[in-house]
Structure formats: structure tokens, C-alpha cells
Coordinates of C-alpha atoms and ligand atoms in Angstrom, one line a residue:
X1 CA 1.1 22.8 12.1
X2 CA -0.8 25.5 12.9
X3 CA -3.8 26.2 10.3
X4 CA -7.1 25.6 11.7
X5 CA -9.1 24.3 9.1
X6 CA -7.1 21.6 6.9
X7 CA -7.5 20.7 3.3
X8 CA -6.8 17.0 2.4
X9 CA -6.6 16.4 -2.2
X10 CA -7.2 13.1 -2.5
X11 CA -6.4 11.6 -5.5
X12 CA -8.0 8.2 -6.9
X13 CA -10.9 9.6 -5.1
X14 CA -13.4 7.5 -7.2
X15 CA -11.5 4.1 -5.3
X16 CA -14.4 2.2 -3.0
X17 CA -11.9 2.5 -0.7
X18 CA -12.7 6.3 -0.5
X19 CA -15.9 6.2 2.2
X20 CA -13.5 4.4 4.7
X21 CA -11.4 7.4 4.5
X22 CA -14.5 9.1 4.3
X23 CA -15.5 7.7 8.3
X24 CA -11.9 8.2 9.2
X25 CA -11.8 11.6 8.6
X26 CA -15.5 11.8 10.4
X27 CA -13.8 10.1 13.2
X28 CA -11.4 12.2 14.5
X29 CA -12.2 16.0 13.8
X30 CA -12.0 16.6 17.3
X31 CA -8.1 16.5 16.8
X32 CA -8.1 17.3 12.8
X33 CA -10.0 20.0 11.8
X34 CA -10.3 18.9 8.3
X35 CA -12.6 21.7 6.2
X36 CA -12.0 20.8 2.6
X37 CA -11.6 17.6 1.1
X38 CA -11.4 17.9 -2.4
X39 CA -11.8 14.3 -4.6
X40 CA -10.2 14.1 -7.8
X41 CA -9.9 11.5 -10.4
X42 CA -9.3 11.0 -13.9
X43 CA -12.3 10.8 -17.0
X44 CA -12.7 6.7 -16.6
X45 CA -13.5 7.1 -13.2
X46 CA -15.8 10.1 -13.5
X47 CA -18.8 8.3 -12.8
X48 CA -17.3 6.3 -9.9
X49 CA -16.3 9.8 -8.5
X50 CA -19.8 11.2 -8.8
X51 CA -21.2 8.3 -6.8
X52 CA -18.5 8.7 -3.9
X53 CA -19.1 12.0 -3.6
X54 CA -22.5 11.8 -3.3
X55 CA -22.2 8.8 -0.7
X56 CA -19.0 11.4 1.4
X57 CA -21.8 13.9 1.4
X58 CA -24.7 12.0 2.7
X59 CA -22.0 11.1 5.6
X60 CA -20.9 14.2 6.2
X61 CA -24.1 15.5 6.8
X62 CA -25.2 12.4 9.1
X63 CA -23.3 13.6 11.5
X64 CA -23.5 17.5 10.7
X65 CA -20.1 18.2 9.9
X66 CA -18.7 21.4 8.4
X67 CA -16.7 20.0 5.5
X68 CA -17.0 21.6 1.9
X69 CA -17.1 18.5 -0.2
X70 CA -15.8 19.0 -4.0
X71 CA -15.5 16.2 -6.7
X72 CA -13.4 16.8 -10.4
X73 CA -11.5 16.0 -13.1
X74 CA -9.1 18.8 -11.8
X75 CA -5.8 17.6 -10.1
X76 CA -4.2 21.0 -10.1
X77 CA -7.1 22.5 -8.4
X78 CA -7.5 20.1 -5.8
X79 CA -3.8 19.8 -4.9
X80 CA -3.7 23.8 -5.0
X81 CA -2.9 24.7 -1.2
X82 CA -3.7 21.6 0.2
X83 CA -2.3 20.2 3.7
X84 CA -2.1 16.9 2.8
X85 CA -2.5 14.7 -0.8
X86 CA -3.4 11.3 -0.4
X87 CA -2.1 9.6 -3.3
X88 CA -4.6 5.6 -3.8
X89 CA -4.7 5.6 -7.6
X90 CA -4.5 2.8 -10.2
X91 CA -2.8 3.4 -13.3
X92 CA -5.0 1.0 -16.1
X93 CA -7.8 0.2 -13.3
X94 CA -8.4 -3.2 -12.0
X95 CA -8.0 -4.5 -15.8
X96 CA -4.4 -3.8 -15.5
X97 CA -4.1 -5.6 -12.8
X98 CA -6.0 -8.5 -13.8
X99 CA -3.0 -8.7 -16.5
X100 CA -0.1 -8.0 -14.0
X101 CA -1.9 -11.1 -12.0
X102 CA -2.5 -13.2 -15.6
X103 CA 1.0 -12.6 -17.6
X104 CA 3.1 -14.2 -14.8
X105 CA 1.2 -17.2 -13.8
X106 CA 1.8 -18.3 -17.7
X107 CA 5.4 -18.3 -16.6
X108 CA 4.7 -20.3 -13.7
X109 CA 5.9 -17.4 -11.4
X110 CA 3.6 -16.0 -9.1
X111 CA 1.1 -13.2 -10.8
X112 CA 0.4 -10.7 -7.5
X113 CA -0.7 -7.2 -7.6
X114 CA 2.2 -6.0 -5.6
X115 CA 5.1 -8.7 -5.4
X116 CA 7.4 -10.1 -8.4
X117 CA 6.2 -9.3 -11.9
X118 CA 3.1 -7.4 -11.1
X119 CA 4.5 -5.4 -8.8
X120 CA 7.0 -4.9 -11.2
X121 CA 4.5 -3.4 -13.9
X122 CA 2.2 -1.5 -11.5
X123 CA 5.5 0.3 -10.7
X124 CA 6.4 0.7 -14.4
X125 CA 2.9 2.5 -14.6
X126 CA 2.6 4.3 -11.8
X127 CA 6.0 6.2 -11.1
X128 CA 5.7 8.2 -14.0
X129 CA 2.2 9.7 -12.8
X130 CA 3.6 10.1 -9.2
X131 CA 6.5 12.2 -10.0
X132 CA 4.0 14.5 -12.4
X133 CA 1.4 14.9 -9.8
X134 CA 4.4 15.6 -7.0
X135 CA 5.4 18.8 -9.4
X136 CA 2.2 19.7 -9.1
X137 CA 2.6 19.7 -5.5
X138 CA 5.9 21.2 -5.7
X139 CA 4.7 24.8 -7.4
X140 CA 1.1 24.7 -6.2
X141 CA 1.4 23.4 -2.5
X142 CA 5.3 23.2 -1.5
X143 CA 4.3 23.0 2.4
X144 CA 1.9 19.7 1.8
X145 CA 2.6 16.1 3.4
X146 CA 2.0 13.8 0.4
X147 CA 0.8 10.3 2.1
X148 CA 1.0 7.7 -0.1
X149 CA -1.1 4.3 -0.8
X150 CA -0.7 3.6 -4.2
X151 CA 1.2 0.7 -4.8
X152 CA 3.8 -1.0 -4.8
X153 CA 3.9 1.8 -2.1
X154 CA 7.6 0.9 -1.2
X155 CA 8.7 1.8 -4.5
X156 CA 5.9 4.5 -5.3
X157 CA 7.8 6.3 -2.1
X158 CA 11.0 5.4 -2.9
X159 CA 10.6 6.7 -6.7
X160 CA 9.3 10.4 -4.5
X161 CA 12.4 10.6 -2.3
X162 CA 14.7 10.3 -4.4
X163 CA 13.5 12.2 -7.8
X164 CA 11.3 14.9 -6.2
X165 CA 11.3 17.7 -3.1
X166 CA 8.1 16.3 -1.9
X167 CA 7.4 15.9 1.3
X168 CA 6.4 12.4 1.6
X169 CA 5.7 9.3 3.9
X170 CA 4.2 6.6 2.6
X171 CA 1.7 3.9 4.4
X172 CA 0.6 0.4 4.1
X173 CA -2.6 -1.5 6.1
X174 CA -0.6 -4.7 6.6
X175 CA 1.4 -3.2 10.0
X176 CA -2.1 -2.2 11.4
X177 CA -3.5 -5.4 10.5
X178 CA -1.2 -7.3 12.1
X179 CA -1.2 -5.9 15.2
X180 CA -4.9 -6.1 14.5
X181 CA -4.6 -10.1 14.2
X182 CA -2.0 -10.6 16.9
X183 CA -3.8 -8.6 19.5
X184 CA -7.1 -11.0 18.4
X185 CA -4.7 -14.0 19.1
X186 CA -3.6 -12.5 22.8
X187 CA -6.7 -11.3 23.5
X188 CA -5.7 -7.9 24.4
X189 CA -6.0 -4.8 23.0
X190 CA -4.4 -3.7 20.2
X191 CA -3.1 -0.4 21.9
X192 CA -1.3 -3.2 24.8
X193 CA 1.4 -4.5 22.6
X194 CA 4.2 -3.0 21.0
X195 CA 5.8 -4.5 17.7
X196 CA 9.2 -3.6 16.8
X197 CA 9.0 -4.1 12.8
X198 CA 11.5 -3.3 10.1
X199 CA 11.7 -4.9 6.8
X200 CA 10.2 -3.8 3.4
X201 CA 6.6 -2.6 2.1
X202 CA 4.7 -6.2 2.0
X203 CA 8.2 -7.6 3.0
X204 CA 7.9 -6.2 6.6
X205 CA 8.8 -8.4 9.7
X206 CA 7.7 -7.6 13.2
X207 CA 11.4 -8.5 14.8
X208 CA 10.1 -8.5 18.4
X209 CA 6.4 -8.1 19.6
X210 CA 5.8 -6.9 23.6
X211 CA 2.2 -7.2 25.6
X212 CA 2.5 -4.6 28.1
X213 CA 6.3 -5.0 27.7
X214 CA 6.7 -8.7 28.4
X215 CA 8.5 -10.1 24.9
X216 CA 5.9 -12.3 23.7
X217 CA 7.5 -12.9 20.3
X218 CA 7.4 -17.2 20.9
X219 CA 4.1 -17.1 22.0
X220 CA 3.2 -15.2 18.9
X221 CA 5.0 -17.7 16.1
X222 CA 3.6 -20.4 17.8
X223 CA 0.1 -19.6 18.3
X224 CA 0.7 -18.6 13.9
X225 CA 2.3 -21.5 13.3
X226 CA -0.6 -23.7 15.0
X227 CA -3.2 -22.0 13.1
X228 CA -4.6 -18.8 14.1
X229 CA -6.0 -16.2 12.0
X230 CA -2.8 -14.4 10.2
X231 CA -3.9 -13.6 6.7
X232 CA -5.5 -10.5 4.9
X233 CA -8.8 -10.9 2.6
X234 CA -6.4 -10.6 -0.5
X235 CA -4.2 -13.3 0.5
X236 CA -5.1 -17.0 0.7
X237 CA -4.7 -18.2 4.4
X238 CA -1.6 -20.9 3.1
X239 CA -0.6 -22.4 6.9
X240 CA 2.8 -21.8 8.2
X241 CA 5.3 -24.4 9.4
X242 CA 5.7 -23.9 12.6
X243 CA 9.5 -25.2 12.2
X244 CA 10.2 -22.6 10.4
X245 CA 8.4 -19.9 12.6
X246 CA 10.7 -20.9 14.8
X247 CA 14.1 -21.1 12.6
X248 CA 13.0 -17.4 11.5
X249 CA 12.5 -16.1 14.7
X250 CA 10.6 -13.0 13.3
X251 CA 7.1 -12.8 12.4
X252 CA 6.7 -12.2 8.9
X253 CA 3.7 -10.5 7.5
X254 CA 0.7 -12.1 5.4
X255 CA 2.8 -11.0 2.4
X256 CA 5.7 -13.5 2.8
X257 CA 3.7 -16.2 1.7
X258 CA 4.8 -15.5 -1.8
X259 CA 8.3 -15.6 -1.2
X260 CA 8.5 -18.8 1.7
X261 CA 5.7 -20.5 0.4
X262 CA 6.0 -19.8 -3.8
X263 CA 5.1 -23.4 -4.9
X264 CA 1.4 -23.6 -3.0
X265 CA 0.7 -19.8 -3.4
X266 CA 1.4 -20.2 -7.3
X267 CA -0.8 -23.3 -7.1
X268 CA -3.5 -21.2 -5.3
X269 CA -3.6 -18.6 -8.0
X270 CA -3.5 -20.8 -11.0
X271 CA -6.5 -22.8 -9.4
X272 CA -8.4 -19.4 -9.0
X273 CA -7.6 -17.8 -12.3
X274 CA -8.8 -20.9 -13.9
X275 CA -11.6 -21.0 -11.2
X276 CA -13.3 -17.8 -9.8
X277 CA -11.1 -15.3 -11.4
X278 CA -7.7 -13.8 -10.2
X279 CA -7.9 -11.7 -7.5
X280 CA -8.6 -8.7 -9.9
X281 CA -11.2 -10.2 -11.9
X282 CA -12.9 -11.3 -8.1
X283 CA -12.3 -7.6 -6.9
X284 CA -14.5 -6.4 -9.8
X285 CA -17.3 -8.2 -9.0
X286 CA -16.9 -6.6 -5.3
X287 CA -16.6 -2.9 -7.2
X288 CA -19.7 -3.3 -8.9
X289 CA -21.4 -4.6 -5.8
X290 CA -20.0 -1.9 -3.6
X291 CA -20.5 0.5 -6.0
X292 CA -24.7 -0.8 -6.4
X293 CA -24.9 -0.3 -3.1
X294 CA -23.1 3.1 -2.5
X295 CA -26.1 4.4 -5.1
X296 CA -28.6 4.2 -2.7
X297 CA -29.9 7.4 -1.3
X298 CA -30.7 5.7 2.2
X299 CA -26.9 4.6 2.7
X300 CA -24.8 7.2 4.8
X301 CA -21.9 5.2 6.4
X302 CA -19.1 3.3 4.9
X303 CA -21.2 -0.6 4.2
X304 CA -19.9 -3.4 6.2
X305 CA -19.4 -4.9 2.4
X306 CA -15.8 -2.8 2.1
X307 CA -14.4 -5.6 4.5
X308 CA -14.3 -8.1 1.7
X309 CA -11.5 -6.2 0.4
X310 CA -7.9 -6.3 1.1
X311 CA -7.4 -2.8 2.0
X312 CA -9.0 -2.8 6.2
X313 CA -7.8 -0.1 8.6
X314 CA -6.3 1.5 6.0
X315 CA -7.8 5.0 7.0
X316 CA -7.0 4.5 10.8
X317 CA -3.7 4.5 9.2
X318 CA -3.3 7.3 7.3
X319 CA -5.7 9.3 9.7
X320 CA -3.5 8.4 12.3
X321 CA -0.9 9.7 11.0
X322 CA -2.7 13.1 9.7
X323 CA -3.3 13.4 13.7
X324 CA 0.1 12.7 14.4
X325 CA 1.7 15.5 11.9
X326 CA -1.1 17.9 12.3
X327 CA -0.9 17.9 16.2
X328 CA 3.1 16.9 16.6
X329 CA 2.3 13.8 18.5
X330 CA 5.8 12.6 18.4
X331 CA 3.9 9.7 18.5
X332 CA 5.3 5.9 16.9
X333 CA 3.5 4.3 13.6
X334 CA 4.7 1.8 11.0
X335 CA 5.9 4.0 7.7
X336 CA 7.4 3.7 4.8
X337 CA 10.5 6.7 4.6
X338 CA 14.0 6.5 3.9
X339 CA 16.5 4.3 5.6
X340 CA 19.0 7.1 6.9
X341 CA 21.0 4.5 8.9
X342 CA 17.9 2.6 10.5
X343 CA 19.0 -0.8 9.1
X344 CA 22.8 -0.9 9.3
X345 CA 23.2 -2.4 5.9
X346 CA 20.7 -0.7 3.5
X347 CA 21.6 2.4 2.1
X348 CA 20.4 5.8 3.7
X349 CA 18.2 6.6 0.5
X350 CA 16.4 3.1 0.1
X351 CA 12.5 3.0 1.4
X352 CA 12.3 1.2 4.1
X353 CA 8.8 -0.2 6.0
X354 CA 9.8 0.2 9.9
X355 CA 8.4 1.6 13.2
X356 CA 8.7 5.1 13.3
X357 CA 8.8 8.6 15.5
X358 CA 6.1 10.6 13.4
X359 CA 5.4 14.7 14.2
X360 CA 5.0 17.8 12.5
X361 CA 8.6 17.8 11.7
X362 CA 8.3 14.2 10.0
X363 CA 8.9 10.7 10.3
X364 CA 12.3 9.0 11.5
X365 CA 12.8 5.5 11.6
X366 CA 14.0 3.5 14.8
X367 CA 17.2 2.3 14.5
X368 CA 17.0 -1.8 14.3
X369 CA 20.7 -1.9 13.5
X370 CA 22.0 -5.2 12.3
X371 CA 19.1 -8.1 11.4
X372 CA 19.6 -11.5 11.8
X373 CA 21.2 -13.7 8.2
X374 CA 17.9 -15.2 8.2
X375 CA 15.8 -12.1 7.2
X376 CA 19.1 -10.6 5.9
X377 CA 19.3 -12.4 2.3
X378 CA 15.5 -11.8 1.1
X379 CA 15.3 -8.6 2.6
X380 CA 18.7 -7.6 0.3
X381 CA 17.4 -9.3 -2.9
X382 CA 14.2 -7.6 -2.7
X383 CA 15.8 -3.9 -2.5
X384 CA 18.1 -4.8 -5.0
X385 CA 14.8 -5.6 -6.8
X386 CA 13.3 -2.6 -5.7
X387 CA 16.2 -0.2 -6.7
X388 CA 16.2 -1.3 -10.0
X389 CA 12.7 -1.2 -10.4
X390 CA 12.7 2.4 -9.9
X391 CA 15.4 3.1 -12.0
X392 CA 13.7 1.1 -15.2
X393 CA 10.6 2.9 -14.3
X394 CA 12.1 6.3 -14.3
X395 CA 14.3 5.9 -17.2
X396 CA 12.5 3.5 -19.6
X397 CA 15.5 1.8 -20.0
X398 CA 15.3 -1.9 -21.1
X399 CA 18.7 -3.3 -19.6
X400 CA 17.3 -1.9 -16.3
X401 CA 14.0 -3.5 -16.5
X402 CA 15.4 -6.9 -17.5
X403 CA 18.3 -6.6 -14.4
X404 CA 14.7 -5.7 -12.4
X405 CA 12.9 -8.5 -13.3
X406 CA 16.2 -10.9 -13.0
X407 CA 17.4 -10.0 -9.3
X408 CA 13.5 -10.3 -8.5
X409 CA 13.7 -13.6 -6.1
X410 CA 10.3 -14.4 -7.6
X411 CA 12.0 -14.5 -10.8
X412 CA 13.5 -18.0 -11.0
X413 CA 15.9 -17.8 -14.6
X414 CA 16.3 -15.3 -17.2
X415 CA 14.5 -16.5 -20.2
X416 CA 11.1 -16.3 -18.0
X417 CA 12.3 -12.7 -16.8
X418 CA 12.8 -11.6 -20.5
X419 CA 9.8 -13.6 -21.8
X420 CA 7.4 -11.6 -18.8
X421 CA 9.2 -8.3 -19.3
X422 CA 8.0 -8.2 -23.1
X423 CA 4.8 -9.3 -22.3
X424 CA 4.6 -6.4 -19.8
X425 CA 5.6 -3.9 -22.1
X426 CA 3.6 -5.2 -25.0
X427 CA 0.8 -5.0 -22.7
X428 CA 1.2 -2.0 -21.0
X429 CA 2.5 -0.1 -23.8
X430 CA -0.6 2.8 -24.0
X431 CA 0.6 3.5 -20.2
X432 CA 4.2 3.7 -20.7
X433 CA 5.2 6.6 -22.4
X434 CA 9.0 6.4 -20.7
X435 CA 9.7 3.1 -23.3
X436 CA 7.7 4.8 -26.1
X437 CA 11.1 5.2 -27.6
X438 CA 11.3 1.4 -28.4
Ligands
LIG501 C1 -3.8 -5.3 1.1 C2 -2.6 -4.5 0.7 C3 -2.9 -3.4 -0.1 C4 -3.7 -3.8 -1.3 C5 -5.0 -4.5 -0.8 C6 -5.6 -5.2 -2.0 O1 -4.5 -4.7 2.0 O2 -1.9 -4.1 1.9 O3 -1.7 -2.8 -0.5 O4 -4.1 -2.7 -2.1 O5 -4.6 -5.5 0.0 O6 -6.9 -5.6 -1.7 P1 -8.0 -6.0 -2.8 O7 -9.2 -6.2 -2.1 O8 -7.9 -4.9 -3.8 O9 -7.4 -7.3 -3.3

């Protein structure tokens, strides 16, 4: 790329997340010479967006950057010749979610913002606001990268390849924080090991992990399985077996928990829903914390508070990767893009979470070829999930949403997948105008 002055559109602006973007961005102009950043959200989250860009200006000006700052209810305007859009929005706020968490659990199936029937109904949400903004970025900036966060980001991205000419990658803070974690538990630095992961958004296993190119994959599962730190602020810490560790020979990410562990992570979340609140309803008491705090016309820097959410590293991620586009790094990160042949047996059009090659030109996934059976059964279900998740989403078809919800692995018989699915749609019925037909 060759513009010297970049404008990044980020939509769902008004997020808390937004000021660790904010730093990011702060971070690095040496290498990206961002100009513009233009914030927009929709009317709920006006005041919210008010306050952030208050907070991104105060920052800004800390350190004397030359960044024109712009906050509004105007998508088209701030998508309008930008270089990149980053997409973090949430369709319904952190109520909806509080119900994707709370229907479920009813069921006895686990209630997660991302995984089985929550997943499930952010997607139902979400894809239909994706592919509008993405024809916005198709007539008003058909050169932009669109770098997606909003989840479930696997199928968000997925949902974009397939139905749109977007330009898209899309990104997750889970690789990033488990590199993080594993180089805490070697006691090296994170930029000393190399992790050869491939699996699925929240379903991602690192196959092989190196330390200055000695395989230290054993070491890792044992030191998981005998306790150390390998869990996200989202995700209750559940120990591993270390049997199993060792029968999978992979190291899954925080997220498997909810597929090899189901019985004590259900458990968990019933006891907090009945307790302290499901994770949403906890997460709102943050927000209005965070959001206190980012009122005060002393603070200029991203508050230490942020780390009680799930979301760390997030915008050395996507920063990251803005260097590595903007300045053809041909450098390697952990994307989500399209398979094209990376894992032999998944089509070449399904999303995929793996290690990637990322430059101007892209992101292309390294080849992993065959995995082994033991990853090679969830991994399958879960796509098959995923597939027909995006289908329902994008059609509004019921058949396809109850085939969804059915192949999900989290979804142990039919009569809970139909009972959910209708409690989804009953629910989330003012946000999806793709069933309004029923
Ligand atoms: C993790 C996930 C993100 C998710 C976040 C939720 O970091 O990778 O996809 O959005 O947790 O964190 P929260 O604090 O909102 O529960």
C-alpha cells in the first residue's frame, strides 16, 4: 500500500474495547501512518460514542499525534474511502447476549456468547448487518481491508467470503493470548516460540508449539495439564486432565472447555447465572465502571480496568496485522480466511482459524494437510455447524436453522434444538428481519 496517511472506520466504536485500539494505533505510527480514524455507531450507543471519543482525543493529544478524530451516527461517511474498517459491533447490546447466555442454560445446554446456541443467535443477528455494511464498502471504499472482530467471528467472516466482494480477514485475541500464556509458562518471550495452529475461530488448536525451534509441544500439555495459567477472563479456569492432554496431543485453546468439558462448564454457568449474573449481566457491571471512569477529564490512556474483560491483546492483533498489510511484511499471524486447501479435508470456501502468511496482497493459510482423528471429528461437526449457521442466517430459513442447531455438538437431541431455536426467534424477533416472513 502506498497512501501515506491511512483512514481506519471503525464500527461499534462506542465498545470499551475502543481505547485499547485507541493505544494500539498510538503504538505503532512509526510504521502506520494512521491520519483519520473515524468512530461510528448506531443511536443506543450515542452517548457511549461521545464518551470514547472524548477519552481517543485526550490520548491522542497526550502524546501529540496528528490524527483527525471524528465520532457519528454516519456509517456511510466513515466507511467512505477508508483503508481499513474494523467491524466489533453487537447486534441487541450486552442484553442480547445476556439472553443468548440465559435461553440455553434452561435447556441444560451450555448458554455461551460465542459457542452452541448463543453463538448460534449472535450469528442469526449479526450476518444480516455485516453483509449491509460490506455494500457499503463495496460502492464507497472497494480498495478497503475489512478486519473483523465481531463475533462469532468464524462465521461473521465466513458469511463475508462467500456472499460479498469484500476484502476481508478476520481476527480473534485467543491465538495471541495463548502464545501470551504459553510463553508466561516457558518463561520466554512471546516473540521465541512459534505455534503451528489450525482449527476453527474459538475451536483453534495449536498442533505443534517450537521455543527457538526445539518442539516443545509435551512440555507445553503437561505444564497445562498440571495447572498453569491457560484460561481467558471470560472463561472459567475448569482444569484439564492431563490424560487427555496427552491422548489429544494438540493444545486446545481456552475455548474447548465447552465442548471436552460440557458437564462442569454447564455447571459453572448455571451457578453463576443463579449467582453473580451470567457473564453478560457481569460484563455490564464492568461497562458501567469502565465507562465512569473513561468520563474523567484527567484520564488519557487506556485504564488498567479493560483487563477484566475477555477481549486482551486484541489491538496488538489487529494492529499487527494493519502493519503487516500496510507495509507488505509477508509476515505470519493467526487469521481467520478461507481454507483454499490448507486443511486437506475442509472445503476451500469454509473459514478457517490457522497460522497465516499476511502482506499487502492478503492472507494465505499454511498448509497443515491432514489432522490427526482426534481433532478430526469435533473440528468436522463444528463446520458442519458453522455452514449451516450461515446459510439459516442468510436465508431466514427455518429447516436450516433447526439442521443448525441439530448438528451443533453442543446440541445433545432435537426436541431441545427445536425448543431453543423458537425461543431464539421469539426473542430475537425485532433483530431478525430475514424470518420476519414467519
Ligand atoms: C474473548 C473472545 C472474544 C470475546 C471476549 C469476551 O476474548 O476471544 O471473542 O468477545 O472474550 O469478553 P467479555 O469480557 O465481553 O466477556
Amino acid at each position: 500500500m502506498s497512501r501515506s496517511s491511512l483512514k481506519l472506520a471503525i464500527i461499534g466504536g462506542g465498545s470499551s474495547y475502543t481505547p485499547e485500539l485507541v493505544e494500539g494505533v498510538l503504538k505503532r505510527l512509526d510504521q502506520v501512518p494512521v491520519g483519520e480514524i473515524h468512530f461510528v455507531d448506531v443511536e443506543a450507543g450515542r452517548e457511549k460514542l461521545d464518551i470514547i471519543l472524548a477519552l481517543s482525543q485526550r490520548m491522542v493529544d497526550k502524546v501529540g499525534a496528528k490524527i483527525a478524530l471524528t465520532a457519528s451516527l454516519d456509517r456511510r461517511a466513515a466507511i467512505k474511502d477508508a483503508d481499513f474498517v474494523m467491524t466489533q459491533f453487537r447486534v441487541g447490546g450486552l442484553q442480547a447476549r445476556a439472553n443468548d447466555e440465559r435461553i440455553p442454560i434452561q435447556y441444560d445446554v451450555i448458554g455461551q456468547e460465542t459457542t452452541g446456541p448463543g453463538g448460534f443467535a449472535k450469528a442469526l443477528r449479526t450476518i444480516p448487518v455485516i453483509l449491509d455494511i460490506c455494500k457499503d464498502i463495496e460502492e464507497l471504499a472497494p480498495n478497503a481491508w475489512m478486519l473483523n472482530f465481531t463475533n462469532p467471528a468464524g462465521l461473521v467472516t465466513e458469511a463475508v467470503s462467500k456472499y460479498t466482494k469484500v476484502k476481508t480477514i478476520g481476527l480473534c485475541n485467543v491465538p495471541v493470548s495463548m502464545k501470551m500464556m504459553i510463553a508466561e509458562m516457558m518463561e520466554c518471550e512471546p516473540e521465541e516460540l512459534s505455534l503451528e495452529c489450525a482449527g476453527l475461530n474459538h475451536l483453534l488448536w495449536a498442533h505443534k508449539a517450537w521455543l527457538r525451534g526445539e518442539d516443545i509441544t509435551a512440555t507445553v500439555l503437561d505444564k497445562v495439564g498440571d495447572g498453569a495459567n491457560y484460561s481467558m477472563k471470560n472463561i472459567h479456569e475448569e482444569p484439564w486432565d492431563p490424560d487427555f492432554l496427552l491422548a489429544l496431543n494438540a493444545i486446545p485453546c481456552p475455548y474447548h472447555r465447552y465442548f471436552y468439558q460440557t458437564d462442569a462448564m454447564l455447571a459453572e454457568e448455571k451457578a453463576a447465572a443463579a449467582e453473580g449474573g451470567t457473564r453478560a449481566e457481569q460484563v455490564m457491571t464492568t461497562e458501567k465502571e469502565l465507562f465512569a471512569l473513561y468520563q474523567d477529564e484527567g484520564l488519557d490512556k487506556k485504564p488498567e480496568q479493560l483487563e477484566q474483560r475477555g477481549g486482551a491483546y486484541y489491538s496488538d492483533a489487529s494492529l499487527n496485522l494493519v502493519d503487516a498489510i500496510y507495509n507488505n511484511r509477508n509476515s505470519l499471524h493467526v487469521v481467520n480466511v478461507q481454507n483454499n486447501g490448507a486443511i486437506a479435508s475442509l472445503p476451500d470456501d469454509a473459514v478457517i482459524e490457522c497460522t497465516a502468511v499476511v502482506g499487502s496482497w492478503g492472507a494465505k493459510p499454511l498448509a497443515v494437510g491432514h489432522l490427526s482423528p482426534a481433532v478430526l471429528g469435533l473440528m468436522h461437526q463444528v463446520k458442519a455447524y458453522e455452514t449451516l449457521a450461515v446459510e439459516a442466517a442468510y436465508t431466514g430459513d427455518y429447516t436450516k436453522s433447526f439442521m443448525a442447531l441439530a448438528a451443533n455438538p453442543l446440541v445433545p437431541d432435537i426436541s431441545r434444538a427445536k425448543a431453543i431455536l423458537d425461543e431464539i426467534l421469539r426473542t430475537n424477533h425485532d433483530y431478525l428481519p430475514q424470518f420476519a416472513t414467519r
